PDB file of C-alpha atoms in Angstrom:
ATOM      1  CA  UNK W  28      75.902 125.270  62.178  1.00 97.00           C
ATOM      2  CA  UNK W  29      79.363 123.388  61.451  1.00 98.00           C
ATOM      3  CA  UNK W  30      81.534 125.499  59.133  1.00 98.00           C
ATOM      4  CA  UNK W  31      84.672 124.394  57.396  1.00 98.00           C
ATOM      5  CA  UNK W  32      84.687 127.702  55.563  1.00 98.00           C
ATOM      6  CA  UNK W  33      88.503 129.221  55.379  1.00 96.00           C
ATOM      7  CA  UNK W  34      89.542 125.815  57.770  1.00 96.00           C
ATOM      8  CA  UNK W  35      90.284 123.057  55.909  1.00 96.00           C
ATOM      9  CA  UNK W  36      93.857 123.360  57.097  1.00 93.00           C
ATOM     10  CA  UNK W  37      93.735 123.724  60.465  1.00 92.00           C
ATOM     11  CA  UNK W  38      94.331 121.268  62.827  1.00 91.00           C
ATOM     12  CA  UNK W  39      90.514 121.631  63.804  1.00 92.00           C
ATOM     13  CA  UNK W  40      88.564 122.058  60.360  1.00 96.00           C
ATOM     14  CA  UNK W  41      85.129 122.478  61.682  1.00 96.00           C
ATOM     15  CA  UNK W  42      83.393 125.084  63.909  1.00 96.00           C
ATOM     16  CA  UNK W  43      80.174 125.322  65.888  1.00 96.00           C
ATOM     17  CA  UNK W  44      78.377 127.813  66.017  1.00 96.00           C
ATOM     18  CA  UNK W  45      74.682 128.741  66.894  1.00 93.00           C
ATOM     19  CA  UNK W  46      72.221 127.321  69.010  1.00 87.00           C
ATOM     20  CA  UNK W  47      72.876 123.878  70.109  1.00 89.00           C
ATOM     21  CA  UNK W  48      70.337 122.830  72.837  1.00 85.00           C
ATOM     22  CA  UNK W  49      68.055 119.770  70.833  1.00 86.00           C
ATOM     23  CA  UNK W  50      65.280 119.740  73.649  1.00 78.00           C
ATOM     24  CA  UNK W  51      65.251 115.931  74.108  1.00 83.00           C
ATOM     25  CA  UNK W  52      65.212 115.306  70.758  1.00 90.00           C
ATOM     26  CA  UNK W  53      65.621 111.411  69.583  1.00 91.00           C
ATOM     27  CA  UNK W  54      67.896 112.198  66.577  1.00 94.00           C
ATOM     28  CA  UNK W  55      68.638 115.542  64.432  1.00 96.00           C
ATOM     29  CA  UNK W  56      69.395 115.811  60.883  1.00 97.00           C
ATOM     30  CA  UNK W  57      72.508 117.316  59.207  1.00 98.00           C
ATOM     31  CA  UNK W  58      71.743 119.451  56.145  1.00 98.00           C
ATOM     32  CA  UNK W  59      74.838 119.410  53.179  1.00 98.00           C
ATOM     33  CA  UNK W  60      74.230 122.187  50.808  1.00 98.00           C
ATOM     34  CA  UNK W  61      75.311 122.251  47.124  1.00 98.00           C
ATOM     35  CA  UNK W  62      76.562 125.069  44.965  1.00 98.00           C
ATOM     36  CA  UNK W  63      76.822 128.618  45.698  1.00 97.00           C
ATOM     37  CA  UNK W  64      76.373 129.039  49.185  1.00 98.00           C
ATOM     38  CA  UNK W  65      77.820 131.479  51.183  1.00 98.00           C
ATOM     39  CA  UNK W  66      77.677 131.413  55.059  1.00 97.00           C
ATOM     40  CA  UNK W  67      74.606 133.609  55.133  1.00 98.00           C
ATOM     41  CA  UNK W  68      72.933 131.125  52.423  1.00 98.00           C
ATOM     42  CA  UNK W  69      74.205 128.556  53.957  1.00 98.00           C
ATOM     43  CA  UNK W  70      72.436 128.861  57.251  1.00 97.00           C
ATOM     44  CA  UNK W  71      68.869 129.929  55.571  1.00 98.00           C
ATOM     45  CA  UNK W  72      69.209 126.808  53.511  1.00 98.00           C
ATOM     46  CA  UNK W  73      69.289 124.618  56.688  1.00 97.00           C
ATOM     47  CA  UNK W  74      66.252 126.474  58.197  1.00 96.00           C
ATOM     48  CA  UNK W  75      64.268 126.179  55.246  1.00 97.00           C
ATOM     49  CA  UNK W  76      64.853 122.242  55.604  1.00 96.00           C
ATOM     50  CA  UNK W  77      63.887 122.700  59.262  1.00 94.00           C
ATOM     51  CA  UNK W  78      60.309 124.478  57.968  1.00 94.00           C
ATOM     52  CA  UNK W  79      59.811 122.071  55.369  1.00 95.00           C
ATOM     53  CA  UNK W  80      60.431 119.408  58.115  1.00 94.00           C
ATOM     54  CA  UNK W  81      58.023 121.072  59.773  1.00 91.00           C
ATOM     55  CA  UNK W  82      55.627 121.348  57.547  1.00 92.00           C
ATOM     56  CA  UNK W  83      55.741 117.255  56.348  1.00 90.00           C
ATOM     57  CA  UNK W  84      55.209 116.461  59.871  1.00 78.00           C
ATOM     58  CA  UNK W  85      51.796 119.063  59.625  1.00 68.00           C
ATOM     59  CA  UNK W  86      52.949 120.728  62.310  1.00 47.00           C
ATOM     60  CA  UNK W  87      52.018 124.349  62.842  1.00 41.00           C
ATOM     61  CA  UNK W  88      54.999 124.632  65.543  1.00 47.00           C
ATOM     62  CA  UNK W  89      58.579 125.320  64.072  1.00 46.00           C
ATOM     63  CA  UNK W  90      59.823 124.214  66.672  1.00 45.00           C
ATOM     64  CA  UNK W  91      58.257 121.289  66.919  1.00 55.00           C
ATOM     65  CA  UNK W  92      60.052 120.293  63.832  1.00 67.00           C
ATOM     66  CA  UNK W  93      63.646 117.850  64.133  1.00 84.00           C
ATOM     67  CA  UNK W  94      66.350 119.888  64.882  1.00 93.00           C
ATOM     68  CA  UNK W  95      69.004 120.378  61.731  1.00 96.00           C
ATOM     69  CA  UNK W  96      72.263 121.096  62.405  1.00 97.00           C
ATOM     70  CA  UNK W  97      73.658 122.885  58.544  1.00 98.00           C
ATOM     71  CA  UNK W  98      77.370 121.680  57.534  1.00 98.00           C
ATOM     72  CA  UNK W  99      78.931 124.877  56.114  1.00 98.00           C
ATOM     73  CA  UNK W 100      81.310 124.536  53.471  1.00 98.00           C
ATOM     74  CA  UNK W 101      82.784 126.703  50.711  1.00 98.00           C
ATOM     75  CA  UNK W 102      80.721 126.664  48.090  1.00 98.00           C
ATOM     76  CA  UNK W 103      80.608 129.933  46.443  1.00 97.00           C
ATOM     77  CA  UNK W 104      83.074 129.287  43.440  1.00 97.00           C
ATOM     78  CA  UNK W 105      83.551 128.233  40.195  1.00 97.00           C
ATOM     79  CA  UNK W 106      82.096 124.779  39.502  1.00 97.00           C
ATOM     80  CA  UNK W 107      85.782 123.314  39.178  1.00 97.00           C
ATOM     81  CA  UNK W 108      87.040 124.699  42.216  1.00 98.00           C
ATOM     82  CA  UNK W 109      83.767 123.608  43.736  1.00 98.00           C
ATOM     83  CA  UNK W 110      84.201 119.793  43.229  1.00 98.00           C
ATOM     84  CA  UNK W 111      87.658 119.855  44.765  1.00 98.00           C
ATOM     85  CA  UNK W 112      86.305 122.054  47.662  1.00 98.00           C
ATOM     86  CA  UNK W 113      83.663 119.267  48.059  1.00 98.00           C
ATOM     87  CA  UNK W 114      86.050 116.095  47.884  1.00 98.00           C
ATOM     88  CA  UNK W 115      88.327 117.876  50.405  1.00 98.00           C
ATOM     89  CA  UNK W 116      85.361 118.019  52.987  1.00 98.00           C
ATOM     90  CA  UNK W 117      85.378 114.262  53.160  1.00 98.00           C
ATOM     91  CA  UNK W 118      87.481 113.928  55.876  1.00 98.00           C
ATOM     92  CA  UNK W 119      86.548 116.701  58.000  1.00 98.00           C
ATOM     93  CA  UNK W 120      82.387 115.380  57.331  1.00 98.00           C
ATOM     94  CA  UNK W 121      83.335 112.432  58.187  1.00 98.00           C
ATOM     95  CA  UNK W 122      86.032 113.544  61.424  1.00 98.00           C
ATOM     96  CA  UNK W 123      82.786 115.406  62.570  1.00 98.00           C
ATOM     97  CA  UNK W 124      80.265 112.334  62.300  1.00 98.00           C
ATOM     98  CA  UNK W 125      82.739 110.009  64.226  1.00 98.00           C
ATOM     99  CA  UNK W 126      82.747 112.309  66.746  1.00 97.00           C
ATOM    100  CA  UNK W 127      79.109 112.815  67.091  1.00 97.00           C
ATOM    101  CA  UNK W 128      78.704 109.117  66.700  1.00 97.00           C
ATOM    102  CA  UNK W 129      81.096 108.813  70.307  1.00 97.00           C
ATOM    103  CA  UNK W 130      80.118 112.297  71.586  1.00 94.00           C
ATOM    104  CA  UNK W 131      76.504 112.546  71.830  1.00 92.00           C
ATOM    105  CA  UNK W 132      75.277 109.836  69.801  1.00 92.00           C
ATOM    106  CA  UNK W 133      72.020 110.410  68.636  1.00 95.00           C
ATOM    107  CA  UNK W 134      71.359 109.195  65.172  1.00 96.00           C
ATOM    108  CA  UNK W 135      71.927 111.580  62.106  1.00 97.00           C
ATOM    109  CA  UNK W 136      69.642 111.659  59.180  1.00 98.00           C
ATOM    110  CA  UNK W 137      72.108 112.884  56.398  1.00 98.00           C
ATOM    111  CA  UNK W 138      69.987 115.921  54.001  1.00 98.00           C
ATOM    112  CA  UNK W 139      72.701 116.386  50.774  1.00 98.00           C
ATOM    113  CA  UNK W 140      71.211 118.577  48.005  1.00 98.00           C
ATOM    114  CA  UNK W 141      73.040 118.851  44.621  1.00 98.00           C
ATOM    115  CA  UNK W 142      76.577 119.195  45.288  1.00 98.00           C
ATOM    116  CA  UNK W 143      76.271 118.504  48.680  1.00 98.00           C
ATOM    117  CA  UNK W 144      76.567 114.894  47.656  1.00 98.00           C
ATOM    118  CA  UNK W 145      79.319 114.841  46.791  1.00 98.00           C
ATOM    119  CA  UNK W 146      80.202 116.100  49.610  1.00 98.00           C
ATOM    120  CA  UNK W 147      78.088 112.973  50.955  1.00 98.00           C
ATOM    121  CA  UNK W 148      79.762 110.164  48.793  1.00 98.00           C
ATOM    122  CA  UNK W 149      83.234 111.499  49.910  1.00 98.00           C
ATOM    123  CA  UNK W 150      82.223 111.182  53.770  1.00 98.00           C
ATOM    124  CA  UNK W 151      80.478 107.725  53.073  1.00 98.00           C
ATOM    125  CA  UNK W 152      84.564 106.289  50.959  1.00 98.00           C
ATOM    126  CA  UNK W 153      86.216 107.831  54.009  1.00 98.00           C
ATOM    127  CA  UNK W 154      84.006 106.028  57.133  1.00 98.00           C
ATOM    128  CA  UNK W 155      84.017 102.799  55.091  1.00 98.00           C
ATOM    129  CA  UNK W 156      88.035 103.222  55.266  1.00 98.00           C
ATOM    130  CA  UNK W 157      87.610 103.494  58.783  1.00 97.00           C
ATOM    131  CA  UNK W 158      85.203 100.666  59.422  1.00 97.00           C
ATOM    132  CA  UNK W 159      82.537 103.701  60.810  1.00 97.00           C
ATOM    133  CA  UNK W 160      79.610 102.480  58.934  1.00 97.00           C
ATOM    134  CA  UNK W 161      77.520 102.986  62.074  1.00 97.00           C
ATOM    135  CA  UNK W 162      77.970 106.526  61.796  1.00 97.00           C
ATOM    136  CA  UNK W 163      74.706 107.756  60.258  1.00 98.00           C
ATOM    137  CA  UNK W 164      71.275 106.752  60.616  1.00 97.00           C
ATOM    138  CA  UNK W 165      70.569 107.181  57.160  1.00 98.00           C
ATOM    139  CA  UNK W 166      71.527 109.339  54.129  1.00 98.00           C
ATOM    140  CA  UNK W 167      69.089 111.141  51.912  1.00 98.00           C
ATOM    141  CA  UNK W 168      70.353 112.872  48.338  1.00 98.00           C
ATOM    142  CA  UNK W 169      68.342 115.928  46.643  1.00 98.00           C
ATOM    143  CA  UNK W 170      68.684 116.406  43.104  1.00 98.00           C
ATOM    144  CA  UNK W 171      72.408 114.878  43.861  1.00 98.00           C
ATOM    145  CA  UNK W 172      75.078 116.112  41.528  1.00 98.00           C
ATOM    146  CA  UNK W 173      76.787 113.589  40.960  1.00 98.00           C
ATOM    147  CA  UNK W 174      77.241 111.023  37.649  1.00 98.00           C
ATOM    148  CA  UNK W 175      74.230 108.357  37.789  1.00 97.00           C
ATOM    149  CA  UNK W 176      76.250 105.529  37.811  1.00 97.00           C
ATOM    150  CA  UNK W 177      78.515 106.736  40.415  1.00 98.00           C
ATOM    151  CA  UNK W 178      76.012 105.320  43.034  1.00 98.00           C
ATOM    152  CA  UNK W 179      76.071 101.833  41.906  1.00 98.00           C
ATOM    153  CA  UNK W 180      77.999  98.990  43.128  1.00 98.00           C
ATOM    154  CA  UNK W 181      81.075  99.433  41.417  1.00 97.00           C
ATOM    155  CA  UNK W 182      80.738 103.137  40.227  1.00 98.00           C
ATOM    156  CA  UNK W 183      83.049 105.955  42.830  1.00 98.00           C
ATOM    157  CA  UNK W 184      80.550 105.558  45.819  1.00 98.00           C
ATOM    158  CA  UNK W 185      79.259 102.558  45.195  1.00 98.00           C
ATOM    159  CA  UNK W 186      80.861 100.387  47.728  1.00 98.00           C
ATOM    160  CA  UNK W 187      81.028 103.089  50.493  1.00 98.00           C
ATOM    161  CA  UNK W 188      77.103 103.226  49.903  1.00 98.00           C
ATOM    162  CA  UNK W 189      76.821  99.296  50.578  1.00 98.00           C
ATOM    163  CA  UNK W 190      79.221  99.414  53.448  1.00 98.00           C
ATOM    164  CA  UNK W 191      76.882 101.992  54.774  1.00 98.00           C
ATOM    165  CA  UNK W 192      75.089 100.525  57.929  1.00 97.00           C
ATOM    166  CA  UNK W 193      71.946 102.545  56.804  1.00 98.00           C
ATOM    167  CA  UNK W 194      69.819 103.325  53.991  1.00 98.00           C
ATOM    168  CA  UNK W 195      70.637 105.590  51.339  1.00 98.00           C
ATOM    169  CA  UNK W 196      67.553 107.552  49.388  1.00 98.00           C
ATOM    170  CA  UNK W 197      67.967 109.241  45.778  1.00 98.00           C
ATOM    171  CA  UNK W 198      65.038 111.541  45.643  1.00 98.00           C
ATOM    172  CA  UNK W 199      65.426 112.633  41.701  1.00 98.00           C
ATOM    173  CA  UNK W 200      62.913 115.095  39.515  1.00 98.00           C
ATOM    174  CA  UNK W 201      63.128 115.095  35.845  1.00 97.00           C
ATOM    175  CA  UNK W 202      61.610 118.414  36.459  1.00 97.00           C
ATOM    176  CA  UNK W 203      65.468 119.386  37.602  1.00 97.00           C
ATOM    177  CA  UNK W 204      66.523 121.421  34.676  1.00 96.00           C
ATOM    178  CA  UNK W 205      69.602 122.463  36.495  1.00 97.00           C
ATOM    179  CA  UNK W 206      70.624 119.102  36.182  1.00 97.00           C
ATOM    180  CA  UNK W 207      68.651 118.147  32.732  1.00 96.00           C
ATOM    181  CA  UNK W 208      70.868 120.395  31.034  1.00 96.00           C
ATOM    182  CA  UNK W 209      73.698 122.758  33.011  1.00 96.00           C
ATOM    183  CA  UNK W 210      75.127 119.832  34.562  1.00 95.00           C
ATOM    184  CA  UNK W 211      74.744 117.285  31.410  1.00 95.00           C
ATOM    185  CA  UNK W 212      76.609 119.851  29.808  1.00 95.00           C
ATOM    186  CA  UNK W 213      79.235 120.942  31.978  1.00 94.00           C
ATOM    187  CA  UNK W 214      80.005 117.820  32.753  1.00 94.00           C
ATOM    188  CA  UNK W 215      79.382 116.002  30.299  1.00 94.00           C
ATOM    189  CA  UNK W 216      76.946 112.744  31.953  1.00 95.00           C
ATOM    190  CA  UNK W 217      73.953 112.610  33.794  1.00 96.00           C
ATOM    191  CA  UNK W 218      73.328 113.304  37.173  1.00 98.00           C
ATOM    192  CA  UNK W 219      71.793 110.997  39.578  1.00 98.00           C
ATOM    193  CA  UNK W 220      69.365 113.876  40.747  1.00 98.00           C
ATOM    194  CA  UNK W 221      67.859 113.494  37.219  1.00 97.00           C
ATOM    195  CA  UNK W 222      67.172 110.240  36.637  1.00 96.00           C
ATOM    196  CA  UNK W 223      68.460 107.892  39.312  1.00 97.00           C
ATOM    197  CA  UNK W 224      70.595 105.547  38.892  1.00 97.00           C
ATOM    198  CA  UNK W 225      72.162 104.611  35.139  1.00 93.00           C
ATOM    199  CA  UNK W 226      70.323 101.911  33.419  1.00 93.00           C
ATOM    200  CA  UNK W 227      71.348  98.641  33.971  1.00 93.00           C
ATOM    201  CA  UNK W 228      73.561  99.234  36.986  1.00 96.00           C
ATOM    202  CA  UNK W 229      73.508  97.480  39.982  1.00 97.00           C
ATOM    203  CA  UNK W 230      72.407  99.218  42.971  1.00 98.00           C
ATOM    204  CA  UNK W 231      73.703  98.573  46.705  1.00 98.00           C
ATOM    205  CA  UNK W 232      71.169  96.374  48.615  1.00 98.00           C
ATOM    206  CA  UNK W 233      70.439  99.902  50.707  1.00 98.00           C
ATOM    207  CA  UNK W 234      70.282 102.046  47.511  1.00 98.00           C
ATOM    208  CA  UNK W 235      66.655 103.290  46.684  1.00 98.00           C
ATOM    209  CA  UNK W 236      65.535 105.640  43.779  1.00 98.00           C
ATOM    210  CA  UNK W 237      62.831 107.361  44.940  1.00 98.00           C
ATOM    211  CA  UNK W 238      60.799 109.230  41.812  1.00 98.00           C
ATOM    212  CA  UNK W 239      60.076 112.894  43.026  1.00 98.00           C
ATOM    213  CA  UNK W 240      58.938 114.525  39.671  1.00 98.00           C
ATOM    214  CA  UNK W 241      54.846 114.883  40.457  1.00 97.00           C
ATOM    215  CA  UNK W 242      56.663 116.761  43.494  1.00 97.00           C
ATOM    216  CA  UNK W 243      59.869 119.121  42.559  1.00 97.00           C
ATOM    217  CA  UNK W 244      59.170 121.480  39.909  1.00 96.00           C
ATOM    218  CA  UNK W 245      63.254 122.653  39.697  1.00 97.00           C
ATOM    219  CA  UNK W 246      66.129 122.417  41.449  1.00 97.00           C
ATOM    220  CA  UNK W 247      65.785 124.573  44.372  1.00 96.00           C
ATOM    221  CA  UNK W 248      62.850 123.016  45.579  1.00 97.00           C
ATOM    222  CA  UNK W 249      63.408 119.983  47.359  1.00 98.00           C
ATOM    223  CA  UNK W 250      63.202 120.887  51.188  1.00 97.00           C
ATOM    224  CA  UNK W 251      60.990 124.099  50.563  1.00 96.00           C
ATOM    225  CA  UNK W 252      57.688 123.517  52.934  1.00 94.00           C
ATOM    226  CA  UNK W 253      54.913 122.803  50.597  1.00 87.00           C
ATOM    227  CA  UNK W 254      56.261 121.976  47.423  1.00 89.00           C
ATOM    228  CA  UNK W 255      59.226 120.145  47.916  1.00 95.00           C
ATOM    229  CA  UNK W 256      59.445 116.171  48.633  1.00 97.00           C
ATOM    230  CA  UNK W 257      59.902 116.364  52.363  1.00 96.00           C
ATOM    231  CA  UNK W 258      56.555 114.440  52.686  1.00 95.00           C
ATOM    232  CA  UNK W 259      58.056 111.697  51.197  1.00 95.00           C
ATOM    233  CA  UNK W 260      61.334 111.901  52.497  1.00 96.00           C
ATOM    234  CA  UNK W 261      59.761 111.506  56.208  1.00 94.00           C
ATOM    235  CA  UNK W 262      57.710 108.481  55.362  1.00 93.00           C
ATOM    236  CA  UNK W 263      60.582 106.963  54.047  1.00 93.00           C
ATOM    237  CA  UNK W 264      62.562 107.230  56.746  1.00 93.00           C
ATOM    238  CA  UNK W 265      60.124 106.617  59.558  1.00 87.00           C
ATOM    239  CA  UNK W 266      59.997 109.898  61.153  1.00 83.00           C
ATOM    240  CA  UNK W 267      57.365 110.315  63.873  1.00 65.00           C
TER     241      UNK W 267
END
């Protein structure tokens, strides 16, 4: 786990913690969660991606699975305090994948579900600032809370998404009634995680929509093993 819960100012915003040895593994994925997540959440959430890795690949062998490393952040407030909690882990998300990037530099497969994409789009502005597009292997939003046209070429992400020197996958359910209706209503547009993108926006050359309603059934299910859209998620992006 990385944690930037209680550090945002400190000279060092992000702690490690847990098991880090990958076992020769090629590349790992890093796992942004959304909403509501405290610590203890927050690390089940990331396993639960691990299994459902698992579980796409058909493996009977957790560990067999693509080690995830979960990005920790505080999530468990109010949806407004949320949003700013989320914006201000740009920098720090982004701090932490330069350093990977020069550190040990095995790709990372970016995992954002629901609010964790924000998260996501305000990592992607802040390495496009810094010219580190080659910092991610390639980004992957579930049920992404965030406005559907914010992921087009001139919406808030938009050009950080395009500058990206990796694909970026939208896997959306209409079956996300979390999104359907809280978020429509709260604030007050559609979500991206619904949808995908607006209708008749432009999408960055490395933008893909990827339709995951005969797969998600609600909001939380994304990553679970067997009845989320990991399948699909790994042949999109390769994964052996």
């Amino acid at each position: 786990m990385v944690s930037t819960r209680g550090r945002l100012d400190a000279g060092d915003p992000t702690e490690r913690s847990g098991a880090w040895a990958f076992d020769g593994a090629d590349s790992v994925v890093l796992f942004v969660h959304g909403l509501g997540a405290d610590a203890e959440s927050a690390r089940d959430l990331a396993y639960t991606a691990r299994l459902g890795l698992a579980a796409a690949k058909e493996s009977s062998e957790e560990t067999s699975a693509r080690p995830v490393i979960g990005y920790s952040w505080s999530s468990n407030v109010d949806w407004e305090p949320a949003k700013e909690t989320a914006d201000a882990n740009g920098v720090p998300l982004a701090d932490w994948l330069t350093a990977w990037a020069d550190g040990d530099g095995r790709p990372i497969h970016l995992f954002a579900h629901s609010l964790g994409a924000r998260v996501t789009g305000a990592a992607l502005r802040e390495l496009a600032a810094r010219e580190r597009t080659d910092a991610l292997a390639s980004v992957s939003l579930f049920g992404g809370a965030i406005p559907r046209d914010s992921a087009a070429v001139d919406g808030r992400y938009g050009p950080a998404i395009a500058a990206l020197d990796a694909p970026v996958y939208n896997f959306h359910s209409r079956n996300d009634r979390v999104l359907g209706w809280v978020y429509r209503a709260s604030d007050r547009t559609r979500a991206v995680g619904h949808g995908g993108l607006a209708e008749g926006a432009t999408a960055p050359d490395n933008y893909a929509d990827v339709d995951v309603t005969d797969l998600v059934a609600d909001h939380y299910s994304y990553v679970e093993p067997e009845e989320g859209c990991l399948p699909r998620a790994v042949d999109r992006l390769g994964f052996e």
